[in-house]
Amino acid sequence: HIKKLFALSGQSNSNAAESQAAFAKAKQIADESGIDLSLIEAQTGKEAEKEEFTDNELDIGKRKKITQKFVTWLLDKHFNVQVLNGGSRYSGRKMWIIGRKSDAEFAIFANQFLNDEFMRLWFMYKKENSLTAKERNAYLWGLYNGLNDKLEKSREEQIKNRINQQTESEESFDKNSTKKSKGLDESFQLVVKKEKELLREFVNKKHRVSWGRGSSNYISGLHRQSIIDAGIRTGKTINVNRPLPGI
């Protein structure tokens, strides 16, 4: 019943009075029942609007791009998808990007963009500093770490803003609200965990996956810290923007 009230309070076609009344009623029931309201809301979210998972197979040629390992790590960590690899240099390499429809579409775009951008930045840095290919991995490793750090901080900021918005929303209905942001954060983390579990279940149905085995984390040529640091600085400047509709 509380979830239905939340759905009503969040409907765009509901007027303000109906939305406020639905929220207030949901809060009253939750308070009387000792239910964590933030958890109910986080679990409800836009559940009814969630897209289906999609399994997208990409042909990537006979050889993987030099940058692909770093990009795959970023996609798995920050783009709400699971990336799988298969094939061989003889039959042709394949990649699967799996996730909710819009997440997968954005990840496919990001995969191409980041592979191209990493190589563009490396060639530019190589030319400016008269380097050779043996320094390439150090710079790419730096780019990965810089962008990874930027994306992690961006996610933390998004969660913080979401919590602040929710806290302000609750306080507008209840001036004596004592709900802590920590509880909201834990609720959101539970939702994220559940979504990852659903994605893994979908992947298991479509592919035979040994989850304990992935691409090797070993990277050679990381002996020049100054090059890694340069890559980190540049990686923090990379912006991954969603493509415009139709592109």
Coordinates of N, CA and C in Angstrom, one line a residue, residues 18-200:
E18 N -2.6 16.4 -4.6 CA -2.7 15.0 -4.6 C -1.4 14.3 -4.2
S19 N -0.3 14.8 -4.8 CA 1.0 14.3 -4.5 C 1.4 14.5 -3.1
Q20 N 1.1 15.6 -2.5 CA 1.4 15.9 -1.1 C 0.6 15.0 -0.2
A21 N -0.7 14.9 -0.5 CA -1.6 14.0 0.3 C -1.1 12.6 0.3
A22 N -0.7 12.1 -0.9 CA -0.2 10.7 -1.0 C 1.0 10.5 -0.2
F23 N 2.0 11.4 -0.3 CA 3.2 11.3 0.4 C 3.0 11.4 1.9
A24 N 2.1 12.3 2.3 CA 1.8 12.4 3.8 C 1.2 11.2 4.3
K25 N 0.3 10.6 3.5 CA -0.4 9.3 4.0 C 0.6 8.2 4.1
A26 N 1.5 8.1 3.1 CA 2.5 7.0 3.1 C 3.4 7.2 4.3
K27 N 3.8 8.4 4.6 CA 4.6 8.7 5.8 C 3.9 8.3 7.1
Q28 N 2.6 8.7 7.2 CA 1.8 8.3 8.4 C 1.8 6.8 8.6
I29 N 1.5 6.1 7.5 CA 1.5 4.6 7.7 C 2.8 4.0 8.1
A30 N 3.9 4.6 7.4 CA 5.2 4.1 7.8 C 5.6 4.4 9.2
D31 N 5.3 5.6 9.7 CA 5.6 6.0 11.1 C 4.8 5.1 12.1
E32 N 3.6 4.8 11.8 CA 2.7 4.0 12.6 C 3.2 2.5 12.7
S33 N 3.8 2.1 11.5 CA 4.2 0.7 11.4 C 5.7 0.5 11.7
G34 N 6.4 1.6 12.0 CA 7.9 1.5 12.3 C 8.7 1.1 11.0
I35 N 8.2 1.5 9.9 CA 8.9 1.2 8.6 C 9.8 2.3 8.2
D36 N 11.0 2.0 7.7 CA 12.0 2.9 7.2 C 11.5 3.5 5.8
L37 N 11.0 4.7 5.8 CA 10.4 5.3 4.7 C 11.3 5.4 3.5
S38 N 12.6 5.8 3.8 CA 13.6 6.0 2.8 C 13.9 4.8 2.0
L39 N 13.9 3.6 2.8 CA 14.1 2.4 2.1 C 13.0 2.0 1.2
I40 N 11.8 2.2 1.6 CA 10.6 1.9 0.7 C 10.7 2.8 -0.5
E41 N 11.0 4.0 -0.4 CA 11.1 4.9 -1.6 C 12.2 4.5 -2.5
A42 N 13.4 4.2 -1.9 CA 14.5 3.8 -2.7 C 14.2 2.5 -3.5
Q43 N 13.6 1.6 -2.8 CA 13.2 0.3 -3.5 C 12.2 0.5 -4.5
T44 N 11.3 1.5 -4.3 CA 10.2 1.7 -5.3 C 10.8 2.4 -6.5
G45 N 11.5 3.6 -6.2 CA 12.1 4.4 -7.3 C 11.2 4.5 -8.5
K46 N 11.7 4.1 -9.6 CA 10.9 4.1 -10.8 C 10.8 2.7 -11.4
E47 N 10.5 1.8 -10.4 CA 10.5 0.4 -10.7 C 9.7 0.0 -12.0
A48 N 8.5 0.7 -12.0 CA 7.6 0.4 -13.1 C 8.2 0.8 -14.5
E49 N 9.1 1.8 -14.4 CA 9.6 2.3 -15.7 C 10.9 1.7 -16.1
K50 N 11.4 0.7 -15.3 CA 12.7 0.1 -15.6 C 12.7 -0.6 -17.0
E51 N 13.7 -0.4 -17.7 CA 13.8 -1.0 -19.0 C 14.3 -2.5 -18.9
E52 N 14.1 -3.2 -20.0 CA 14.6 -4.6 -20.0 C 16.1 -4.6 -20.2
F53 N 16.7 -5.7 -19.8 CA 18.1 -5.9 -20.0 C 18.3 -6.3 -21.5
T54 N 19.4 -5.9 -22.1 CA 19.7 -6.2 -23.5 C 21.1 -6.8 -23.5
D55 N 21.3 -7.7 -24.5 CA 22.6 -8.4 -24.7 C 23.1 -8.0 -26.1
N56 N 24.1 -7.1 -26.1 CA 24.6 -6.5 -27.3 C 25.9 -7.1 -27.7
E57 N 26.0 -7.8 -28.9 CA 27.2 -8.4 -29.4 C 27.9 -7.5 -30.4
L58 N 29.2 -7.2 -30.1 CA 30.0 -6.4 -31.0 C 31.1 -7.1 -31.6
D59 N 31.4 -7.0 -32.9 CA 32.6 -7.5 -33.5 C 33.7 -6.5 -33.4
I60 N 34.8 -6.9 -32.9 CA 35.9 -5.9 -32.6 C 37.2 -6.3 -33.4
G61 N 37.0 -7.1 -34.4 CA 38.2 -7.4 -35.3 C 39.0 -8.6 -34.8
K62 N 40.2 -8.8 -35.4 CA 41.1 -9.9 -35.1 C 41.8 -9.6 -33.8
R63 N 42.1 -8.4 -33.5 CA 42.9 -8.1 -32.3 C 42.2 -7.0 -31.5
K64 N 42.3 -7.1 -30.2 CA 41.7 -6.1 -29.3 C 42.5 -4.8 -29.4
K65 N 41.9 -3.7 -29.2 CA 42.6 -2.5 -29.2 C 43.5 -2.4 -27.9
I66 N 44.6 -1.7 -28.0 CA 45.5 -1.6 -26.9 C 44.8 -1.0 -25.7
T67 N 43.9 -0.1 -25.9 CA 43.2 0.6 -24.9 C 42.0 -0.1 -24.3
Q68 N 41.6 -1.2 -24.9 CA 40.3 -1.9 -24.5 C 40.3 -2.3 -23.1
K69 N 41.4 -2.9 -22.6 CA 41.4 -3.4 -21.2 C 41.0 -2.2 -20.2
F70 N 41.6 -1.1 -20.4 CA 41.3 0.1 -19.5 C 39.9 0.5 -19.6
V71 N 39.4 0.6 -20.9 CA 38.0 1.0 -21.1 C 37.0 0.0 -20.5
T72 N 37.3 -1.3 -20.7 CA 36.4 -2.3 -20.1 C 36.3 -2.1 -18.6
W73 N 37.4 -1.9 -17.9 CA 37.4 -1.7 -16.5 C 36.4 -0.5 -16.1
L74 N 36.5 0.6 -16.9 CA 35.7 1.7 -16.6 C 34.2 1.4 -16.9
L75 N 33.9 0.7 -17.9 CA 32.5 0.4 -18.3 C 31.9 -0.5 -17.2
D76 N 32.7 -1.5 -16.7 CA 32.2 -2.4 -15.7 C 31.9 -1.6 -14.4
K77 N 32.8 -0.7 -14.0 CA 32.7 0.0 -12.8 C 31.7 1.1 -12.7
H78 N 31.5 1.8 -13.9 CA 30.7 3.1 -13.8 C 29.5 3.2 -14.7
F79 N 29.3 2.3 -15.6 CA 28.3 2.5 -16.6 C 27.1 1.5 -16.5
N80 N 27.0 0.8 -15.4 CA 25.8 -0.1 -15.1 C 25.7 -1.2 -16.1
V81 N 26.8 -1.7 -16.6 CA 26.8 -2.8 -17.6 C 27.8 -3.8 -17.2
Q82 N 27.7 -5.0 -17.8 CA 28.7 -6.1 -17.7 C 29.3 -6.3 -19.1
V83 N 30.6 -6.3 -19.1 CA 31.3 -6.5 -20.4 C 31.9 -7.9 -20.4
L84 N 31.6 -8.6 -21.5 CA 32.2 -9.9 -21.7 C 33.0 -10.0 -23.0
N85 N 34.0 -10.8 -23.0 CA 34.9 -10.9 -24.2 C 34.9 -12.4 -24.7
G86 N 35.1 -12.6 -26.0 CA 35.2 -13.9 -26.5 C 35.8 -13.9 -27.9
G87 N 35.8 -15.1 -28.5 CA 36.4 -15.2 -29.8 C 37.9 -15.4 -29.7
S88 N 38.6 -15.3 -30.9 CA 40.1 -15.4 -30.9 C 40.6 -14.6 -32.1
R89 N 41.9 -14.4 -32.1 CA 42.5 -13.7 -33.2 C 42.3 -14.3 -34.6
Y90 N 42.0 -15.6 -34.6 CA 41.8 -16.4 -35.8 C 40.3 -16.3 -36.3
S91 N 39.4 -16.5 -35.3 CA 37.9 -16.4 -35.7 C 37.4 -15.0 -35.6
G92 N 38.1 -14.1 -35.0 CA 37.6 -12.8 -34.7 C 37.2 -12.6 -33.3
R93 N 37.5 -11.4 -32.7 CA 37.2 -11.1 -31.4 C 35.8 -10.6 -31.3
K94 N 35.1 -10.9 -30.2 CA 33.8 -10.4 -29.9 C 33.7 -9.8 -28.5
M95 N 32.8 -8.9 -28.4 CA 32.5 -8.3 -27.1 C 31.0 -8.2 -26.9
W96 N 30.6 -8.4 -25.6 CA 29.2 -8.3 -25.3 C 29.1 -7.2 -24.2
I97 N 28.2 -6.3 -24.5 CA 27.9 -5.2 -23.5 C 26.4 -5.4 -23.1
I98 N 26.3 -5.8 -21.8 CA 25.0 -6.2 -21.3 C 24.5 -5.3 -20.2
G99 N 23.2 -4.8 -20.3 CA 22.7 -4.0 -19.3 C 21.3 -3.5 -19.7
R100 N 20.7 -2.7 -18.9 CA 19.4 -2.0 -19.2 C 19.6 -1.3 -20.6
K101 N 18.5 -1.2 -21.4 CA 18.6 -0.8 -22.7 C 19.4 0.5 -22.9
S102 N 19.0 1.6 -22.2 CA 19.6 2.9 -22.3 C 21.0 2.9 -21.8
D103 N 21.3 2.1 -20.7 CA 22.6 2.0 -20.1 C 23.6 1.3 -21.1
A104 N 23.1 0.3 -21.8 CA 23.9 -0.5 -22.7 C 24.2 0.4 -24.0
E105 N 23.2 1.1 -24.4 CA 23.4 2.0 -25.6 C 24.5 3.1 -25.3
F106 N 24.4 3.7 -24.1 CA 25.4 4.7 -23.7 C 26.8 4.1 -23.5
A107 N 26.8 2.8 -23.0 CA 28.1 2.2 -22.8 C 28.7 1.8 -24.1
I108 N 28.0 1.5 -25.1 CA 28.5 1.2 -26.5 C 29.1 2.5 -27.0
F109 N 28.4 3.6 -26.9 CA 29.0 4.9 -27.3 C 30.2 5.2 -26.6
A110 N 30.2 5.0 -25.2 CA 31.4 5.4 -24.4 C 32.5 4.5 -24.7
N111 N 32.3 3.2 -25.0 CA 33.4 2.3 -25.4 C 34.1 2.8 -26.6
Q112 N 33.4 3.2 -27.6 CA 34.1 3.7 -28.8 C 34.8 5.0 -28.6
F113 N 34.1 5.9 -27.9 CA 34.7 7.2 -27.6 C 35.9 7.1 -26.7
L114 N 35.9 6.3 -25.7 CA 37.1 6.3 -24.8 C 38.2 5.6 -25.4
N115 N 38.0 4.5 -26.2 CA 39.1 3.9 -26.9 C 39.8 4.9 -27.9
D116 N 39.0 5.7 -28.6 CA 39.5 6.7 -29.5 C 40.2 7.8 -28.7
E117 N 39.6 8.2 -27.7 CA 40.2 9.4 -26.9 C 41.5 9.0 -26.2
F118 N 41.5 7.8 -25.6 CA 42.8 7.4 -25.0 C 43.9 7.3 -26.0
M119 N 43.7 6.8 -27.2 CA 44.7 6.7 -28.2 C 45.1 8.1 -28.7
R120 N 44.1 9.0 -28.9 CA 44.4 10.4 -29.3 C 45.3 11.1 -28.3
L121 N 44.9 11.0 -27.1 CA 45.7 11.6 -26.0 C 47.1 11.1 -25.9
W122 N 47.2 9.7 -26.1 CA 48.5 9.1 -26.0 C 49.4 9.6 -27.1
F123 N 48.9 9.6 -28.4 CA 49.7 10.0 -29.5 C 50.2 11.5 -29.3
M124 N 49.3 12.3 -28.8 CA 49.6 13.7 -28.6 C 50.7 13.9 -27.6
Y125 N 50.6 13.1 -26.5 CA 51.6 13.2 -25.4 C 52.9 12.6 -25.8
K126 N 52.8 11.5 -26.6 CA 54.0 10.9 -27.1 C 54.8 11.8 -28.0
K127 N 54.1 12.5 -28.9 CA 54.8 13.5 -29.8 C 55.4 14.6 -29.1
E128 N 54.6 15.2 -28.1 CA 55.1 16.4 -27.4 C 56.3 16.1 -26.5
N129 N 56.5 14.8 -26.1 CA 57.6 14.4 -25.2 C 58.6 13.5 -25.8
S130 N 58.5 13.3 -27.1 CA 59.4 12.4 -27.8 C 59.6 11.1 -27.2
L131 N 58.5 10.4 -26.9 CA 58.5 9.1 -26.3 C 58.4 8.0 -27.3
T132 N 58.5 6.7 -26.8 CA 58.4 5.5 -27.6 C 57.2 4.7 -27.1
A133 N 56.9 3.6 -27.8 CA 55.7 2.8 -27.5 C 55.9 2.1 -26.1
K134 N 57.1 2.0 -25.6 CA 57.3 1.3 -24.3 C 56.8 2.1 -23.2
E135 N 56.6 3.4 -23.4 CA 56.0 4.3 -22.3 C 54.5 4.3 -22.4
R136 N 53.9 3.7 -23.4 CA 52.4 3.8 -23.6 C 51.6 3.3 -22.5
N137 N 51.9 2.2 -21.9 CA 51.1 1.6 -20.9 C 51.0 2.5 -19.6
A138 N 52.2 3.1 -19.3 CA 52.2 4.0 -18.2 C 51.3 5.1 -18.3
Y139 N 51.2 5.7 -19.5 CA 50.3 6.9 -19.8 C 48.9 6.4 -19.8
L140 N 48.6 5.3 -20.4 CA 47.2 4.8 -20.4 C 46.7 4.4 -19.0
W141 N 47.6 3.8 -18.2 CA 47.3 3.5 -16.8 C 46.9 4.8 -16.1
G142 N 47.7 5.8 -16.3 CA 47.4 7.1 -15.7 C 46.0 7.7 -16.2
L143 N 45.8 7.6 -17.5 CA 44.5 8.1 -18.0 C 43.3 7.3 -17.3
Y144 N 43.5 6.0 -17.2 CA 42.4 5.2 -16.5 C 42.2 5.7 -15.1
N145 N 43.3 5.8 -14.3 CA 43.1 6.2 -12.9 C 42.6 7.6 -12.7
G146 N 43.0 8.5 -13.6 CA 42.4 9.8 -13.5 C 40.9 9.9 -13.8
L147 N 40.5 9.2 -14.9 CA 39.1 9.2 -15.2 C 38.3 8.4 -14.2
N148 N 38.9 7.3 -13.7 CA 38.2 6.5 -12.7 C 37.9 7.3 -11.4
D149 N 38.9 8.1 -11.0 CA 38.8 8.9 -9.8 C 37.7 10.0 -10.1
K150 N 37.7 10.6 -11.2 CA 36.7 11.6 -11.6 C 35.3 11.0 -11.5
L151 N 35.1 9.8 -12.1 CA 33.8 9.2 -12.2 C 33.3 8.8 -10.8
E152 N 34.2 8.3 -9.9 CA 33.9 7.9 -8.6 C 33.4 9.1 -7.8
K153 N 34.1 10.2 -7.9 CA 33.7 11.5 -7.2 C 32.4 12.0 -7.7
S154 N 32.2 11.9 -9.0 CA 30.9 12.3 -9.6 C 29.7 11.5 -9.1
R155 N 29.9 10.2 -9.0 CA 28.9 9.3 -8.4 C 28.6 9.7 -7.0
E156 N 29.6 9.9 -6.2 CA 29.4 10.3 -4.8 C 28.6 11.6 -4.7
E157 N 28.9 12.5 -5.6 CA 28.2 13.8 -5.6 C 26.8 13.6 -6.0
Q158 N 26.5 12.7 -6.9 CA 25.1 12.5 -7.3 C 24.3 11.9 -6.2
I159 N 24.9 10.9 -5.5 CA 24.2 10.3 -4.3 C 24.0 11.4 -3.3
K160 N 25.0 12.2 -3.0 CA 24.8 13.3 -2.0 C 23.7 14.2 -2.3
N161 N 23.6 14.6 -3.6 CA 22.6 15.5 -4.1 C 21.2 14.9 -3.9
R162 N 21.2 13.6 -4.3 CA 19.9 12.8 -4.2 C 19.4 12.8 -2.7
I163 N 20.3 12.5 -1.8 CA 20.0 12.4 -0.4 C 19.6 13.8 0.1
N164 N 20.2 14.9 -0.3 CA 19.9 16.2 0.1 C 18.5 16.6 -0.4
Q165 N 18.2 16.2 -1.6 CA 16.9 16.5 -2.2 C 15.8 15.7 -1.4
Q166 N 16.1 14.5 -1.1 CA 15.1 13.7 -0.4 C 14.9 14.2 1.0
T167 N 16.0 14.6 1.7 CA 15.9 15.1 3.0 C 15.0 16.4 3.1
E168 N 15.3 17.3 2.1 CA 14.5 18.5 2.0 C 13.1 18.2 1.7
S169 N 12.8 17.2 0.9 CA 11.4 16.9 0.6 C 10.7 16.4 1.8
E170 N 11.3 15.5 2.6 CA 10.7 15.0 3.8 C 10.5 16.1 4.8
E171 N 11.5 17.0 5.0 CA 11.3 18.1 5.9 C 10.2 19.0 5.6
S172 N 9.9 19.1 4.3 CA 8.8 20.0 3.9 C 7.5 19.5 4.4
F173 N 7.4 18.2 4.6 CA 6.2 17.6 5.2 C 6.2 17.4 6.7
D174 N 7.4 17.3 7.2 CA 7.5 17.0 8.6 C 8.7 17.8 9.2
K175 N 8.4 18.9 9.8 CA 9.5 19.8 10.3 C 10.3 19.1 11.4
N176 N 9.8 18.1 12.0 CA 10.4 17.4 13.1 C 11.1 16.1 12.7
S177 N 11.3 16.0 11.3 CA 11.9 14.8 10.8 C 13.4 14.6 11.3
T178 N 13.7 13.4 11.8 CA 15.1 13.2 12.3 C 15.8 12.2 11.5
K179 N 15.4 12.0 10.3 CA 16.0 11.0 9.4 C 17.4 11.4 9.0
K180 N 18.3 10.5 9.1 CA 19.7 10.8 8.9 C 20.1 10.5 7.4
S181 N 21.0 11.3 6.9 CA 21.5 11.0 5.5 C 22.2 9.7 5.4
K182 N 22.7 9.2 6.5 CA 23.4 7.9 6.5 C 22.4 6.8 6.1
G183 N 21.2 6.9 6.7 CA 20.2 5.9 6.4 C 19.8 5.9 4.9
L184 N 19.6 7.1 4.4 CA 19.3 7.2 3.0 C 20.4 6.6 2.1
D185 N 21.6 6.9 2.4 CA 22.8 6.4 1.7 C 22.8 4.9 1.7
E186 N 22.5 4.3 2.8 CA 22.4 2.8 2.9 C 21.3 2.3 2.1
S187 N 20.2 3.0 2.0 CA 19.1 2.5 1.2 C 19.4 2.5 -0.3
F188 N 20.1 3.6 -0.7 CA 20.5 3.7 -2.1 C 21.5 2.6 -2.5
Q189 N 22.4 2.3 -1.5 CA 23.4 1.3 -1.8 C 22.7 -0.1 -1.9
L190 N 21.6 -0.3 -1.1 CA 20.9 -1.6 -1.3 C 20.3 -1.7 -2.6
V191 N 19.7 -0.6 -3.1 CA 19.1 -0.6 -4.5 C 20.2 -0.9 -5.5
V192 N 21.3 -0.3 -5.4 CA 22.4 -0.5 -6.4 C 22.9 -2.0 -6.3
K193 N 23.0 -2.5 -5.1 CA 23.4 -4.0 -5.0 C 22.4 -4.9 -5.6
K194 N 21.1 -4.6 -5.4 CA 20.0 -5.4 -6.0 C 20.1 -5.4 -7.5
E195 N 20.3 -4.2 -8.1 CA 20.4 -4.0 -9.5 C 21.5 -4.8 -10.1
K196 N 22.7 -4.8 -9.4 CA 23.8 -5.6 -9.8 C 23.5 -7.1 -9.8
E197 N 22.8 -7.5 -8.8 CA 22.4 -9.0 -8.7 C 21.5 -9.3 -9.9
L198 N 20.5 -8.5 -10.2 CA 19.6 -8.7 -11.4 C 20.4 -8.8 -12.7
L199 N 21.4 -7.9 -12.8 CA 22.2 -7.9 -14.0 C 23.0 -9.2 -14.1
R200 N 23.6 -9.7 -13.0 CA 24.3 -10.9 -13.0 C 23.5 -12.1 -13.3

